[in-house]
Structure formats: C-alpha cells, structure tokens
Amino acid sequence: MNNKFKLLILTIAVALSITSSYSQDTKPATVQVPAQQQTNATIYQQVNALDMVASPSKYLNKNVKVKGKFDKFSTLGLDYAPAMRSSEEYITFLIQRDDVTDHNIPLSEMKVFLKRTEAEKHIDLNAGDEIEFCGKVFSNALGDVWMDAEKFTVLTQKPKEEIKK
C-alpha cells in the first residue's frame, strides 16, 4: 500500500509539473519596447482658421490641424522678439481667408512658421492650392495666432496649364 501511495503522489506531482509548464508556455509573450522606440503620437484637433484668429488665446499651447488654401510664402513675423523664429531657419506661409470668395485675401492674423528645409520642397505651390498643416500654437502676441507647422501636406494643386491661363 505504501508503494501505491508513493506512486499516486509521484503521478500527481508529475501531472502538476506538466500543467504548470504547459500554462507558462501558452501565456502570451510580452515584448519590452526600448524607451527610444516608444513614441506618443501627437493628437491634433481639427480647427477652422477663422475660429482661431477670432479667439487666439483659446488655442494657445494646443496642437491643431488646419485645412486651407495656400496664399504665399512670406517673411511676416520672422525675427519678432516676443515670438522669435529666426529668418535663417524658418519661413512664414499664409493661407487665404475662406470668408472672402471674390478676392484672394491672406489671413495675416495667423503666422504659421515652417522650417525652410521643408518649405523648399513646396516651392511650386501657387495661391489657391489646398493644403493641410498640423502644429502647435506657441504664442498669441499682438492678438494673433503664432504657430509652428510640424506637418505640412499638399492636398490638391492646380494643373500647370490652368495656372498659365
């Protein structure tokens, strides 16, 4: 009887060992991602440019996404001390007011800064080309919107033949 009892205990121990080993092997693997690979994607709030210039302080330090019609590259606001962006590194671009349909009028109350290296990729833009840009509003100096464009996308561009006419 003693041997039967030992055999039963041994069988239970082996069964528990196998079950324990099996459950450890079937657990989902967790992968540690190194800190440099972990990124928190910035979330941008879609906003209307006219709403921003109507209430610049409401958007201060916010990440925003804006769609509009490109007007032109400019030096507007560059090297202005309260909202310093160097003219050596940045260029300003303006979009057209979307509340005026019979003329092309720039929305000069919104100063959007783009790194020159990125702007150089888009030198063929013309007034009226549709763009989208994302970035952070970093100042409301002079009651205007001052924004760094972190992402710049051309949505539609006029065909070259249409521009020449």
C-alpha positions as YAML, in Angstrom:
chain: A
units: angstrom
residues:
- id: 1
  name: MET
  ca: [0.00, 0.00, 0.00]
- id: 2
  name: ASN
  ca: [2.85, 2.28, 0.78]
- id: 3
  name: ASN
  ca: [4.21, 1.90, -2.76]
- id: 4
  name: LYS
  ca: [0.78, 2.64, -4.26]
- id: 5
  name: PHE
  ca: [0.59, 5.81, -2.18]
- id: 6
  name: LYS
  ca: [4.08, 6.90, -3.29]
- id: 7
  name: LEU
  ca: [3.18, 6.15, -6.92]
- id: 8
  name: LEU
  ca: [-0.02, 8.23, -6.60]
- id: 9
  name: ILE
  ca: [1.91, 11.17, -5.13]
- id: 10
  name: LEU
  ca: [4.56, 10.89, -7.83]
- id: 11
  name: THR
  ca: [1.88, 10.82, -10.56]
- id: 12
  name: ILE
  ca: [0.17, 13.89, -9.11]
- id: 13
  name: ALA
  ca: [3.50, 15.74, -8.85]
- id: 14
  name: VAL
  ca: [4.36, 14.93, -12.46]
- id: 15
  name: ALA
  ca: [0.89, 15.98, -13.61]
- id: 16
  name: LEU
  ca: [1.14, 19.27, -11.74]
- id: 17
  name: SER
  ca: [4.59, 19.87, -13.15]
- id: 18
  name: ILE
  ca: [3.38, 19.28, -16.70]
- id: 19
  name: THR
  ca: [0.31, 21.51, -16.17]
- id: 20
  name: SER
  ca: [2.44, 24.27, -14.71]
- id: 21
  name: SER
  ca: [4.93, 24.05, -17.54]
- id: 22
  name: TYR
  ca: [2.14, 24.00, -20.14]
- id: 23
  name: SER
  ca: [0.41, 27.09, -18.72]
- id: 24
  name: GLN
  ca: [3.69, 29.03, -18.69]
- id: 25
  name: ASP
  ca: [4.37, 28.14, -22.32]
- id: 26
  name: THR
  ca: [0.91, 29.20, -23.51]
- id: 27
  name: LYS
  ca: [0.92, 32.63, -21.90]
- id: 28
  name: PRO
  ca: [1.10, 35.43, -24.46]
- id: 29
  name: ALA
  ca: [4.60, 36.74, -24.84]
- id: 30
  name: THR
  ca: [5.19, 40.30, -23.72]
- id: 31
  name: VAL
  ca: [7.76, 42.28, -25.62]
- id: 32
  name: GLN
  ca: [9.62, 45.11, -23.99]
- id: 33
  name: VAL
  ca: [9.97, 48.07, -26.34]
- id: 34
  name: PRO
  ca: [13.11, 50.11, -25.71]
- id: 35
  name: ALA
  ca: [12.40, 53.62, -24.47]
- id: 36
  name: GLN
  ca: [13.74, 55.27, -27.64]
- id: 37
  name: GLN
  ca: [11.22, 53.30, -29.76]
- id: 38
  name: GLN
  ca: [8.21, 54.25, -27.62]
- id: 39
  name: THR
  ca: [6.50, 57.26, -29.15]
- id: 40
  name: ASN
  ca: [3.39, 59.04, -28.13]
- id: 41
  name: ALA
  ca: [1.75, 60.19, -31.32]
- id: 42
  name: THR
  ca: [0.66, 63.80, -31.06]
- id: 43
  name: ILE
  ca: [-3.07, 64.24, -31.44]
- id: 44
  name: TYR
  ca: [-4.09, 67.30, -33.43]
- id: 45
  name: GLN
  ca: [-7.52, 68.91, -33.09]
- id: 46
  name: GLN
  ca: [-9.13, 69.84, -36.44]
- id: 47
  name: VAL
  ca: [-9.96, 73.57, -36.27]
- id: 48
  name: ASN
  ca: [-11.15, 76.34, -38.53]
- id: 49
  name: ALA
  ca: [-8.57, 79.07, -39.17]
- id: 50
  name: LEU
  ca: [-11.13, 81.88, -38.75]
- id: 51
  name: ASP
  ca: [-12.16, 80.49, -35.35]
- id: 52
  name: MET
  ca: [-8.51, 80.51, -34.32]
- id: 53
  name: VAL
  ca: [-7.93, 84.15, -35.25]
- id: 54
  name: ALA
  ca: [-11.20, 85.12, -33.55]
- id: 55
  name: SER
  ca: [-10.01, 83.59, -30.25]
- id: 56
  name: PRO
  ca: [-6.23, 83.12, -30.33]
- id: 57
  name: SER
  ca: [-5.87, 82.61, -26.56]
- id: 58
  name: LYS
  ca: [-8.31, 79.66, -26.71]
- id: 59
  name: TYR
  ca: [-5.82, 77.78, -28.91]
- id: 60
  name: LEU
  ca: [-2.60, 78.80, -27.11]
- id: 61
  name: ASN
  ca: [-0.36, 75.76, -26.48]
- id: 62
  name: LYS
  ca: [-2.79, 73.50, -28.36]
- id: 63
  name: ASN
  ca: [-1.94, 71.05, -31.13]
- id: 64
  name: VAL
  ca: [-4.15, 71.85, -34.10]
- id: 65
  name: LYS
  ca: [-4.79, 70.71, -37.68]
- id: 66
  name: VAL
  ca: [-5.92, 73.27, -40.26]
- id: 67
  name: LYS
  ca: [-7.04, 72.94, -43.88]
- id: 68
  name: GLY
  ca: [-6.92, 75.94, -46.15]
- id: 69
  name: LYS
  ca: [-5.94, 77.42, -49.46]
- id: 70
  name: PHE
  ca: [-2.29, 78.36, -49.69]
- id: 71
  name: ASP
  ca: [-1.68, 82.05, -50.37]
- id: 72
  name: LYS
  ca: [2.09, 82.61, -50.30]
- id: 73
  name: PHE
  ca: [5.37, 82.21, -48.50]
- id: 74
  name: SER
  ca: [6.33, 85.36, -46.61]
- id: 75
  name: THR
  ca: [8.70, 86.84, -44.06]
- id: 76
  name: LEU
  ca: [5.80, 88.13, -41.95]
- id: 77
  name: GLY
  ca: [6.53, 87.81, -38.24]
- id: 78
  name: LEU
  ca: [10.05, 86.46, -38.58]
- id: 79
  name: ASP
  ca: [12.65, 87.74, -36.12]
- id: 80
  name: TYR
  ca: [9.92, 89.36, -33.95]
- id: 81
  name: ALA
  ca: [11.33, 89.12, -30.42]
- id: 82
  name: PRO
  ca: [8.16, 88.14, -28.45]
- id: 83
  name: ALA
  ca: [7.55, 85.18, -30.77]
- id: 84
  name: MET
  ca: [11.06, 84.61, -32.04]
- id: 85
  name: ARG
  ca: [11.53, 82.45, -35.11]
- id: 86
  name: SER
  ca: [14.75, 83.08, -37.00]
- id: 87
  name: SER
  ca: [14.51, 84.09, -40.64]
- id: 88
  name: GLU
  ca: [17.57, 81.93, -41.26]
- id: 89
  name: GLU
  ca: [15.75, 78.73, -40.21]
- id: 90
  name: TYR
  ca: [12.08, 79.48, -40.87]
- id: 91
  name: ILE
  ca: [9.72, 80.95, -43.44]
- id: 92
  name: THR
  ca: [6.16, 82.05, -42.83]
- id: 93
  name: PHE
  ca: [3.31, 80.92, -45.02]
- id: 94
  name: LEU
  ca: [-0.13, 82.42, -45.24]
- id: 95
  name: ILE
  ca: [-3.43, 80.86, -46.17]
- id: 96
  name: GLN
  ca: [-6.34, 82.64, -47.79]
- id: 97
  name: ARG
  ca: [-9.33, 83.85, -45.82]
- id: 98
  name: ASP
  ca: [-12.17, 81.46, -46.54]
- id: 99
  name: ASP
  ca: [-14.86, 84.02, -45.71]
- id: 100
  name: VAL
  ca: [-13.99, 86.10, -48.81]
- id: 101
  name: THR
  ca: [-14.79, 84.37, -52.09]
- id: 102
  name: ASP
  ca: [-14.45, 87.10, -54.71]
- id: 103
  name: HIS
  ca: [-10.83, 88.05, -53.89]
- id: 104
  name: ASN
  ca: [-7.70, 86.30, -52.64]
- id: 105
  name: ILE
  ca: [-7.04, 87.86, -49.23]
- id: 106
  name: PRO
  ca: [-4.39, 86.38, -46.94]
- id: 107
  name: LEU
  ca: [-5.25, 85.56, -43.34]
- id: 108
  name: SER
  ca: [-2.41, 87.68, -41.98]
- id: 109
  name: GLU
  ca: [-3.63, 87.32, -38.38]
- id: 110
  name: MET
  ca: [-2.27, 83.77, -38.48]
- id: 111
  name: LYS
  ca: [1.50, 83.49, -38.68]
- id: 112
  name: VAL
  ca: [2.46, 79.91, -39.46]
- id: 113
  name: PHE
  ca: [6.16, 79.05, -39.41]
- id: 114
  name: LEU
  ca: [7.66, 76.25, -41.44]
- id: 115
  name: LYS
  ca: [11.26, 75.09, -41.42]
- id: 116
  name: ARG
  ca: [12.96, 76.35, -44.58]
- id: 117
  name: THR
  ca: [14.15, 72.85, -45.42]
- id: 118
  name: GLU
  ca: [10.52, 71.68, -45.59]
- id: 119
  name: ALA
  ca: [9.32, 74.81, -47.41]
- id: 120
  name: GLU
  ca: [11.91, 74.26, -50.15]
- id: 121
  name: LYS
  ca: [10.11, 71.01, -51.02]
- id: 122
  name: HIS
  ca: [7.00, 73.03, -51.87]
- id: 123
  name: ILE
  ca: [8.34, 75.98, -53.88]
- id: 124
  name: ASP
  ca: [5.98, 75.13, -56.73]
- id: 125
  name: LEU
  ca: [2.85, 75.93, -54.68]
- id: 126
  name: ASN
  ca: [0.53, 78.60, -56.04]
- id: 127
  name: ALA
  ca: [-2.21, 80.69, -54.48]
- id: 128
  name: GLY
  ca: [-5.33, 78.57, -54.17]
- id: 129
  name: ASP
  ca: [-3.61, 75.19, -53.83]
- id: 130
  name: GLU
  ca: [-5.24, 73.28, -50.97]
- id: 131
  name: ILE
  ca: [-3.03, 72.38, -48.02]
- id: 132
  name: GLU
  ca: [-3.31, 70.89, -44.58]
- id: 133
  name: PHE
  ca: [-0.91, 71.57, -41.76]
- id: 134
  name: CYS
  ca: [-0.57, 70.44, -38.17]
- id: 135
  name: GLY
  ca: [1.32, 72.09, -35.40]
- id: 136
  name: LYS
  ca: [1.33, 73.87, -32.09]
- id: 137
  name: VAL
  ca: [0.14, 77.39, -31.36]
- id: 138
  name: PHE
  ca: [3.02, 78.82, -29.34]
- id: 139
  name: SER
  ca: [2.01, 82.47, -28.92]
- id: 140
  name: ASN
  ca: [-0.83, 84.94, -29.17]
- id: 141
  name: ALA
  ca: [1.39, 88.04, -29.33]
- id: 142
  name: LEU
  ca: [-0.34, 91.12, -30.77]
- id: 143
  name: GLY
  ca: [-3.64, 89.22, -30.50]
- id: 144
  name: ASP
  ca: [-2.65, 86.99, -33.44]
- id: 145
  name: VAL
  ca: [-2.10, 83.25, -33.80]
- id: 146
  name: TRP
  ca: [1.59, 82.26, -33.97]
- id: 147
  name: MET
  ca: [2.05, 78.62, -34.88]
- id: 148
  name: ASP
  ca: [4.83, 76.17, -35.72]
- id: 149
  name: ALA
  ca: [3.85, 73.81, -38.55]
- id: 150
  name: GLU
  ca: [5.14, 70.34, -37.68]
- id: 151
  name: LYS
  ca: [3.42, 68.58, -40.61]
- id: 152
  name: PHE
  ca: [2.68, 70.12, -44.00]
- id: 153
  name: THR
  ca: [0.68, 68.33, -46.69]
- id: 154
  name: VAL
  ca: [-0.39, 69.49, -50.15]
- id: 155
  name: LEU
  ca: [-3.92, 68.16, -50.74]
- id: 156
  name: THR
  ca: [-4.60, 69.49, -54.25]
- id: 157
  name: GLN
  ca: [-2.53, 71.50, -56.63]
- id: 158
  name: LYS
  ca: [-3.73, 73.35, -59.72]
- id: 159
  name: PRO
  ca: [-2.51, 71.84, -63.00]
- id: 160
  name: LYS
  ca: [0.30, 73.86, -64.60]
- id: 161
  name: GLU
  ca: [-1.79, 74.65, -67.73]
- id: 162
  name: GLU
  ca: [-4.54, 76.20, -65.60]
- id: 163
  name: ILE
  ca: [-2.04, 78.49, -63.84]
- id: 164
  name: LYS
  ca: [-0.64, 79.93, -67.09]
- id: 165
  name: LYS
  ca: [-4.06, 81.00, -68.40]
...
